[in-house]
XYZ file of C-alpha atoms in Angstrom:
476
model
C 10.668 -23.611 -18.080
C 7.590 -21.110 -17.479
C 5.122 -23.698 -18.696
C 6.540 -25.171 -15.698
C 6.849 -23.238 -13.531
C 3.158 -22.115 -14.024
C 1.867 -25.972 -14.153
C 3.483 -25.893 -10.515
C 2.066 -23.108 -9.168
C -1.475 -24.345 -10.583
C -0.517 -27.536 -8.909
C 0.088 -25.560 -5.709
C -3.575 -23.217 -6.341
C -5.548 -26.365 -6.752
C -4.513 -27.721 -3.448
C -4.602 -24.558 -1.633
C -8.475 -24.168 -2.645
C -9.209 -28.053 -2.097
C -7.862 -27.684 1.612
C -9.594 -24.512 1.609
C -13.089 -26.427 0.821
C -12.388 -29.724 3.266
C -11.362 -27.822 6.179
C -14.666 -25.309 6.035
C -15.187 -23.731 8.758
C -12.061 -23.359 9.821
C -12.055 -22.303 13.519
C -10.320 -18.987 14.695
C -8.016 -20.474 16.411
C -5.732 -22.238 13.584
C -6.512 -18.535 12.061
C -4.502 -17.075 14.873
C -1.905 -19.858 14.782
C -1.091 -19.341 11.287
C -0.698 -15.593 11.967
C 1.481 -16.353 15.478
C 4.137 -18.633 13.154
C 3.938 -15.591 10.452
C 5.232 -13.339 13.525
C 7.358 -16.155 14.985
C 9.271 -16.312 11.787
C 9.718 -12.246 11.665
C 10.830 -12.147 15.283
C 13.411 -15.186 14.901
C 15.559 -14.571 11.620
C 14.895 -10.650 11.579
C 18.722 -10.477 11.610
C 19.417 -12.557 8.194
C 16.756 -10.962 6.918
C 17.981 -7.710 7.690
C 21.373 -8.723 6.259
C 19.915 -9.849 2.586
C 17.890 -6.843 2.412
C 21.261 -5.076 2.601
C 22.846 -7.278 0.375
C 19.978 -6.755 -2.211
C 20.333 -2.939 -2.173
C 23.861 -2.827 -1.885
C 23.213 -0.936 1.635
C 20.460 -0.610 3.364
C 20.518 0.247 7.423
C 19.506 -2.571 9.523
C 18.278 -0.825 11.802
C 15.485 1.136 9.047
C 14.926 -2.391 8.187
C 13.684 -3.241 11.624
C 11.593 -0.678 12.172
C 9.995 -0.583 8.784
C 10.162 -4.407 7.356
C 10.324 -6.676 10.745
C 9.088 -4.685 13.824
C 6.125 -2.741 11.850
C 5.250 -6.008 10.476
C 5.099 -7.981 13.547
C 3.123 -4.871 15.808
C 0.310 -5.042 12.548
C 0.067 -8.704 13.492
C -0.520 -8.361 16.955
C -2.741 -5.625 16.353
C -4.774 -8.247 13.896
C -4.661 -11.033 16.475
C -6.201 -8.410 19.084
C -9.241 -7.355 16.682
C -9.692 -10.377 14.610
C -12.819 -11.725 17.008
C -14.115 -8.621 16.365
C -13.874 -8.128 12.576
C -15.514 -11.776 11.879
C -18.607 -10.828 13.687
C -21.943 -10.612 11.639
C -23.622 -7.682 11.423
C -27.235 -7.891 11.961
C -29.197 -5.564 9.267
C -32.401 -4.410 9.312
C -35.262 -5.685 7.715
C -38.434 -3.554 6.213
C -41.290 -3.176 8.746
C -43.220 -5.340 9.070
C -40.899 -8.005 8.338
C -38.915 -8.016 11.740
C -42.412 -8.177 13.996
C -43.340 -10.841 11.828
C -39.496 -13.208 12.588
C -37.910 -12.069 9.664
C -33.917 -11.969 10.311
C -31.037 -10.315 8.056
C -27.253 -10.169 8.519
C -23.910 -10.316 6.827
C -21.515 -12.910 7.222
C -17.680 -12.133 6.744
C -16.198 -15.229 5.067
C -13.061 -16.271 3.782
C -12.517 -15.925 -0.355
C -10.403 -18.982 -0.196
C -6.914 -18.747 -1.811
C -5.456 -15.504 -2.367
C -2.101 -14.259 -4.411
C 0.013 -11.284 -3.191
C 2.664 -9.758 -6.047
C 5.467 -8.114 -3.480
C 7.623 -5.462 -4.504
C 11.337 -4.531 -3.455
C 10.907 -1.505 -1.780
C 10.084 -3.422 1.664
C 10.675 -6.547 0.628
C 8.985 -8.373 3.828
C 6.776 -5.866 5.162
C 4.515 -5.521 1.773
C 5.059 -9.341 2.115
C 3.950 -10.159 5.108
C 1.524 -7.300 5.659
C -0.837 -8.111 3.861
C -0.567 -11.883 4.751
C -1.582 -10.949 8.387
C -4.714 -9.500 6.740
C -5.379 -12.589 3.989
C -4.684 -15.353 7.577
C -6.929 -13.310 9.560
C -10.052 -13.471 7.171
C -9.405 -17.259 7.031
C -7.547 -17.546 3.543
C -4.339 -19.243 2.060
C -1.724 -17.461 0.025
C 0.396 -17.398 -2.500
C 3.020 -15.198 -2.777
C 5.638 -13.833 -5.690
C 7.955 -10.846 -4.032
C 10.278 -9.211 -6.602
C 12.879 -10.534 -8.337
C 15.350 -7.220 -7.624
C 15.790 -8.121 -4.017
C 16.457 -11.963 -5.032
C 18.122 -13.062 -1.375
C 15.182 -11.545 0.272
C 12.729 -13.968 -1.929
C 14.786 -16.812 -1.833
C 14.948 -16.658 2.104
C 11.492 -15.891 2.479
C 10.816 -18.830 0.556
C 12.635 -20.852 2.503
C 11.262 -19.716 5.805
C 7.867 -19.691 4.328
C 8.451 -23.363 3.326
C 9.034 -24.553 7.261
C 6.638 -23.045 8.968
C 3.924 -23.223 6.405
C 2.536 -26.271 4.326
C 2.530 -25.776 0.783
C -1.680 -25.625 1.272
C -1.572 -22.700 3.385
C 1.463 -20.729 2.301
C 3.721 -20.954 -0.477
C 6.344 -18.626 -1.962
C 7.379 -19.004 -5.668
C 10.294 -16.808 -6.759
C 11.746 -15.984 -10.243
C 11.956 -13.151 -13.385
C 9.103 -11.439 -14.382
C 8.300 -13.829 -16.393
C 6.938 -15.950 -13.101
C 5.476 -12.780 -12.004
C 3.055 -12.681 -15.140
C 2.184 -16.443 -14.737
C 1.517 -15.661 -11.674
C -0.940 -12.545 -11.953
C -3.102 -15.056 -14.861
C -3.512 -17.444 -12.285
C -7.205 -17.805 -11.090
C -7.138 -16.798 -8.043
C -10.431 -15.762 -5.497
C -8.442 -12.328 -5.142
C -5.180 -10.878 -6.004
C -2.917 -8.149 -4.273
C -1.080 -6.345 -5.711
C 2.149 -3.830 -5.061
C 4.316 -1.651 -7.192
C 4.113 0.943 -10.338
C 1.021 2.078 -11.930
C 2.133 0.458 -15.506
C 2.615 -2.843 -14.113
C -0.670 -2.556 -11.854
C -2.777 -1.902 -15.322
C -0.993 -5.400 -16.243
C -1.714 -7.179 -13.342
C -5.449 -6.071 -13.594
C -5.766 -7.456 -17.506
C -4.513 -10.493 -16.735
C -6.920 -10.965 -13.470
C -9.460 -9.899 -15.593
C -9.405 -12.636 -17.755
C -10.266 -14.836 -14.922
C -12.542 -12.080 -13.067
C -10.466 -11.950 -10.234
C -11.147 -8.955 -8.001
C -7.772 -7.371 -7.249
C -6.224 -5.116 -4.282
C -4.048 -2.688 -6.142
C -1.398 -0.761 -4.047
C 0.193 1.732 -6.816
C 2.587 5.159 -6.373
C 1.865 8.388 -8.187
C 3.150 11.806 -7.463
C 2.397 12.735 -3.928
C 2.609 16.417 -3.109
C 3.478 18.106 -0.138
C 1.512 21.745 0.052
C 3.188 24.285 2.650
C 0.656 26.559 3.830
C 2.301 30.283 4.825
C 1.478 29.151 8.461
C 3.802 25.903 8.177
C 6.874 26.278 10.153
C 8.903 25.837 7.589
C 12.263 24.161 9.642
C 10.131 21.890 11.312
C 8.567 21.003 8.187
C 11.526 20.623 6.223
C 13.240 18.452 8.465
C 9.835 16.081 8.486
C 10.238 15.973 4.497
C 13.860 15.077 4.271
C 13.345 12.199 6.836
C 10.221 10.772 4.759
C 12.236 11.198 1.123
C 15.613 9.878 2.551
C 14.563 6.952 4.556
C 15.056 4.080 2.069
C 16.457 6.671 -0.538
C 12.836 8.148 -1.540
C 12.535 4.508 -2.606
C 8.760 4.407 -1.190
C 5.605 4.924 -2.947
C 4.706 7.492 -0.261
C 7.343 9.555 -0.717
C 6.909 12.943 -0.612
C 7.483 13.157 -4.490
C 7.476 17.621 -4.974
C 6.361 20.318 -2.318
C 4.484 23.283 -3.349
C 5.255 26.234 -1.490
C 4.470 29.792 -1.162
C 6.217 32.412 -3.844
C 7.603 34.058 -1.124
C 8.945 31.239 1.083
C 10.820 29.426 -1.055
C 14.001 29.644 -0.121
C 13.272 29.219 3.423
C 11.170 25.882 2.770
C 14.191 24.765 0.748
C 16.691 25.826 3.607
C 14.435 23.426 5.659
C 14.842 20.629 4.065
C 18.652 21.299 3.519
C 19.456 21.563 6.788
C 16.706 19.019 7.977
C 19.095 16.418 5.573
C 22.272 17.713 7.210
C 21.172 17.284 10.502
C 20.424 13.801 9.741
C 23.249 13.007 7.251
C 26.353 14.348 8.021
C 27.837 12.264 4.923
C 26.313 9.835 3.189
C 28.919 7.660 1.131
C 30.309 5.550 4.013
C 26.988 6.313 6.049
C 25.131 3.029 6.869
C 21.568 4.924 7.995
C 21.672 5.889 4.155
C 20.493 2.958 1.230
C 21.632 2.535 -1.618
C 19.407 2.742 -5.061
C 18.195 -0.868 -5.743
C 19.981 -0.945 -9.217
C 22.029 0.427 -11.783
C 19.145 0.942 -14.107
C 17.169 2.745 -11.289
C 20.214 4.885 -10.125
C 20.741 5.781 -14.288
C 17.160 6.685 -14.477
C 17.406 9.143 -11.784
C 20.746 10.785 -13.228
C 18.943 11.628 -16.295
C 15.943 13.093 -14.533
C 18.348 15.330 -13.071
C 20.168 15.919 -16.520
C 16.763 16.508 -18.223
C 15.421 19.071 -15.673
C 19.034 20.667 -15.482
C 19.040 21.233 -19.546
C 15.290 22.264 -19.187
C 16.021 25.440 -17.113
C 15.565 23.720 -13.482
C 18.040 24.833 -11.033
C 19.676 22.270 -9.320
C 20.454 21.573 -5.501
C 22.825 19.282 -4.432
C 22.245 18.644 -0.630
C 25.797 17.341 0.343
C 26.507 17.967 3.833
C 30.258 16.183 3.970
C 31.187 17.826 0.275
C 31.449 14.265 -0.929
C 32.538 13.191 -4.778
C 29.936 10.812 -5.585
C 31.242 10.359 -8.743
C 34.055 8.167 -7.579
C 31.920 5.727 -5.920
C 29.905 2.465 -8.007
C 28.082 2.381 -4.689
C 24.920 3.936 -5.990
C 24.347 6.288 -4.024
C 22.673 9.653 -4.717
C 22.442 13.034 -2.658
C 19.298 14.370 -1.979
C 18.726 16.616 -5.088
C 16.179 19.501 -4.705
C 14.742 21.181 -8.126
C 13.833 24.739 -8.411
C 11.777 26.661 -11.264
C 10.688 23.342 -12.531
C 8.074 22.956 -15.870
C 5.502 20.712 -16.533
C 7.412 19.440 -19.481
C 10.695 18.226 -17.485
C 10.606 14.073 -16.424
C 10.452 15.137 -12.845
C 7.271 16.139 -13.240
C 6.007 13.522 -15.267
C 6.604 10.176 -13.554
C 6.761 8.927 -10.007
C 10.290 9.658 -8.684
C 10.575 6.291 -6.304
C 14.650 8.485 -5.607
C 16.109 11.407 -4.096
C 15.160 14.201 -6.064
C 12.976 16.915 -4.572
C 10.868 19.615 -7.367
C 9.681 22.214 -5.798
C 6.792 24.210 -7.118
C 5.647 27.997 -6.155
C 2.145 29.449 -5.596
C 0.997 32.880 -4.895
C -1.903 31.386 -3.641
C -3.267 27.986 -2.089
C -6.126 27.553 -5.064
C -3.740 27.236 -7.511
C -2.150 24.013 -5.597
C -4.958 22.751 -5.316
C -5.832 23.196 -9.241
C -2.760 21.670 -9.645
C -3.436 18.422 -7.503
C -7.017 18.153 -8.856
C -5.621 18.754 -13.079
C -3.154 15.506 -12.685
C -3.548 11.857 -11.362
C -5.275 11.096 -8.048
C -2.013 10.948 -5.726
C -1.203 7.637 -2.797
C -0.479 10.514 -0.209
C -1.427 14.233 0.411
C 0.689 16.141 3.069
C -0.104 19.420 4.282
C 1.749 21.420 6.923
C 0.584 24.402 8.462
C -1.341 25.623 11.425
C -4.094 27.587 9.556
C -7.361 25.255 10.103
C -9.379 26.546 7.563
C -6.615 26.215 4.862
C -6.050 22.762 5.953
C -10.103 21.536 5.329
C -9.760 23.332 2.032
C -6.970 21.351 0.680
C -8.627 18.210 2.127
C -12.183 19.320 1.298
C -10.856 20.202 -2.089
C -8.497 17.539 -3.339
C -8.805 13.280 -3.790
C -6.070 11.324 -2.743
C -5.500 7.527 -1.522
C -4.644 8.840 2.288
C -3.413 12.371 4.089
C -0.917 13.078 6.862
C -1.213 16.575 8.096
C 2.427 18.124 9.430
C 4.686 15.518 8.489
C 4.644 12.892 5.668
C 4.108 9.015 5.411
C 3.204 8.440 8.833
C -0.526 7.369 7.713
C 0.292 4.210 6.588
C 2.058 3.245 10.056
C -1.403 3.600 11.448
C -2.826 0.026 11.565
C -6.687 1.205 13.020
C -6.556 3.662 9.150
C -7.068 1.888 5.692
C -4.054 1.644 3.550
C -4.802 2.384 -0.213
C -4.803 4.489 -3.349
C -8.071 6.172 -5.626
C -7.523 6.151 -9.506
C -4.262 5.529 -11.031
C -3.219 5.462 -7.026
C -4.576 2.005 -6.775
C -8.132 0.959 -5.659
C -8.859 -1.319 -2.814
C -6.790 -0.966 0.936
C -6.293 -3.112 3.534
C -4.798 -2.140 7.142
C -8.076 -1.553 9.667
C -11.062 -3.372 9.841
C -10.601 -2.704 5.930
C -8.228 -4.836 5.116
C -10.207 -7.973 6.769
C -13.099 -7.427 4.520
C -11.322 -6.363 1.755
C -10.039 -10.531 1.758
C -13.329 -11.650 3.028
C -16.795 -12.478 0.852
C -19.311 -10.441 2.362
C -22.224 -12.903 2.327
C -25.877 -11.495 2.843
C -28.370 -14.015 4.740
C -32.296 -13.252 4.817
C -33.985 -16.090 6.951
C -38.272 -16.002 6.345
C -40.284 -15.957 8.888
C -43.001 -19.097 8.837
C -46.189 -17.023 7.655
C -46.384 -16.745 4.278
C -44.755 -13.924 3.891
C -45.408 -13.469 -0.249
C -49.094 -14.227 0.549
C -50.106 -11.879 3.257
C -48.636 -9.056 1.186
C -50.387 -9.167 -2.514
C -46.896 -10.736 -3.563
C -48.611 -13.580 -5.286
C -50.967 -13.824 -8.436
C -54.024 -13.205 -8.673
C -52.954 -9.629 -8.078
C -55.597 -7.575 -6.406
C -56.052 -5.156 -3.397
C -53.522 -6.537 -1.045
C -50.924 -5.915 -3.589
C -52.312 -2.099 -4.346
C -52.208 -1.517 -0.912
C -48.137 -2.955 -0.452
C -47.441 -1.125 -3.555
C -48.662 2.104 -1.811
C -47.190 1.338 1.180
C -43.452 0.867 -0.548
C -44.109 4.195 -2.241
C -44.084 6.461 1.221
């Protein structure tokens, strides 16, 4: 069955490249058009897809999934219609003197790769779908697409919405276990994108390597939040319980453990507790609220809590309606803050991707920063306060894949900033004039002027004076 399966998506690769070659140049227009039916298919089953999001996650707001999987999606592809023109533009370079006098032109040329493979994940099952697409259409390519297997509906619809609107040579979904997935990733694509945990991102990588496929790797890590002593810590906290409770903390941006001042502790905590109360005034029967995607993800979680509690971590439930969420097979998980955490407790360890909140003191901001600069390069940096020159030093200071400054998340919802990670974060972005070359081949193109060029200079043997004197001149 996954000799199959793979002989059908190399069927499928194969004719995606030879349309790719017999169409050449494609004009902008059908570039648009394929982008326009990519928004036209958002816009007119956003509903069902809302409702098998749900279904996949057990429960999951319809209204978070328009903002974040259908209505974010469809603004980034008007914004990419709107710049497009713009992006495919060559840029004229310079050439040495006394090359230009003499006709000598140089520019780069932004064209398509050809056929390009996006791995989804289940987080936001059509945005990190569909996102990128916008990106891979407006450079001129086709896809291929595998979303994740845990949100199964979501695939399966996409696929079928995918498969009307699209022919199999421009788009084509394949769904299926991971086993698809790693046929999938082998394939030879002229790039590969990527989306989901840093283990499975080093696989992904291996197995384009073997066909030296560059890939666009969007990965997680441990994104910190650092409270200055000049945050306001209410407004802060309530900004950090909306980022890690939207979508459960199920988001590779999540704010993953703050770092606060010794002394402010409990008032950065209080923040965040009543930030989530204000919010959540119960959260069993409480649509706005998701679910955990699984069993096995909701059980992993549990014993991070477990591990930290029988470490020495104190432990915060943040239950505004005094709820027993032990009754309930819903999967669903208060917000659970961490004090006096250690290096040596899970929570500290691994990416979160849940509700569960460490929190980290300092006496003062250097040691944060030691902190963020002794572990893995983070997605996201957030850092609240009012106190300028603390702010550059924590930026100046630290590497991470992006930074919001007084709130979280927010800097991936800007489409005009690159989307990406640095080190175990991921490498690549797209999002902003980025994105577009990140799917396009950069192509340089020298043109020679008529005089002999080589000649006039010394270039050619016999060397002798003229080619002392260009020597010298290249040497200034």
């Amino acid at each position: 069955m996954a000799n199959d399966r793979k002989s059908e998506m190399e069927d499928v690769l194969r004719r995606q490249r030879s349309a790719h070659h017999q169409t050449r140049p494609e004009p902008m227009a059908l570039r648009k058009d394929r982008i326009e039916r990519a928004i036209a298919l958002l816009q007119d089953n956003a509903e069902d897809l809302c409702k098998v999001m749900s279904a996949d996650f057990g429960s999951r707001s319809p209204q978070q999934s328009m903002i974040t999987d259908i209505a974010g999606t469809v603004a980034f592809g008007r914004y990419c219609l709107k710049r497009m023109d713009g992006w495919a533009k060559s840029d004229k370079r310079h050439v040495q003197f006394p090359l230009g006098l003499l006709g000598a032109k140089a520019e780069v040329r932004y064209e398509p790769k050809g056929v390009v493979g996006i791995l989804s994940p289940w987080n936001f099952p059509v945005n990190l779908t569909f996102g990128p697409l916008m990106q891979v259409f407006a450079a001129g390519n086709r896809a291929m697409i595998k979303p994740s297997e845990f949100t199964e509906r979501t695939s399966m619809l996409m696929r079928e919405l995918v498969a009307k609107i699209f022919t199999p040579d421009e788009c084509a979904v394949f769904t299926g276990p991971p086993e698809v997935a790693a046929a999938f990733s082998s394939l030879p694509f002229d790039h590969l994108v990527f989306t989901g945990s840093t283990a499975t991102g080093r696989k992904v990588m291996e197995a384009a390597a073997a066909n030296l496929v560059p890939v666009t790797l969007e990965l997680g890590g441990k994104s910190p939040v650092i409270m200055g002593r000049s945050a306001d810590f209410a407004k802060a906290g309530e900004r950090v319980a909306l980022g890690k409770m939207l979508n459960a903390g199920q988001i590779c941006l999540a704010p993953d453990y703050l770092y606060v001042p010794e002394d402010k502790q409990d008032e950065a905590i209080h923040g965040v507790w009543q930030g989530t109360a204000t919010m959540y005034s119960s959260l069993l029967e409480n649509e706005d609220y998701a679910s955990l995607v699984t069993d096995r993800h909701f059980d992993r979680l549990q014993a991070m809590v477990a591990d930290a509690r029988d470490k020495g971590a104190e432990v915060i439930e943040v239950n505004p309606g005094d709820e027993d969420f032990s009754s309930t097979n819903s999967r669903k998980m208060p917000l659970t803050i961490l004090k006096n955490v250690t290096d040596d407790m899970q929570a500290m360890q691994e990416e979160i991707f849940g509700p569960v909140l460490p929190v980290k003191t300092y006496r003062e901001i250097d040691e944060a920063i030691d902190y963020v600069n002794a572990n893995d390069r983070p997605l996201g940096l957030y850092y609240f306060g009012s106190d300028r020159g603390e702010q550059e030093k924590v930026l100046n200071r630290t590497i991470s894949g992006g930074v919001t400054v007084n709130d979280v998340v927010f800097h991936v919802s800007m489409h005009d900033l690159p989307f990406g990670g640095v080190g175990p974060s991921g490498m690549g972005s797209y999002h902003g004039v980025e994105g577009f070359r990140e799917f396009s081949h950069a192509r340089s193109v020298y043109t020679q002027p008529k005089v002999d060029v080589a000649k006039l200079s010394g270039l050619k043997p016999p060397y002798g004076a003229k080619t002392a004197k260009t020597v010298k001149s290249m040497m200034k």
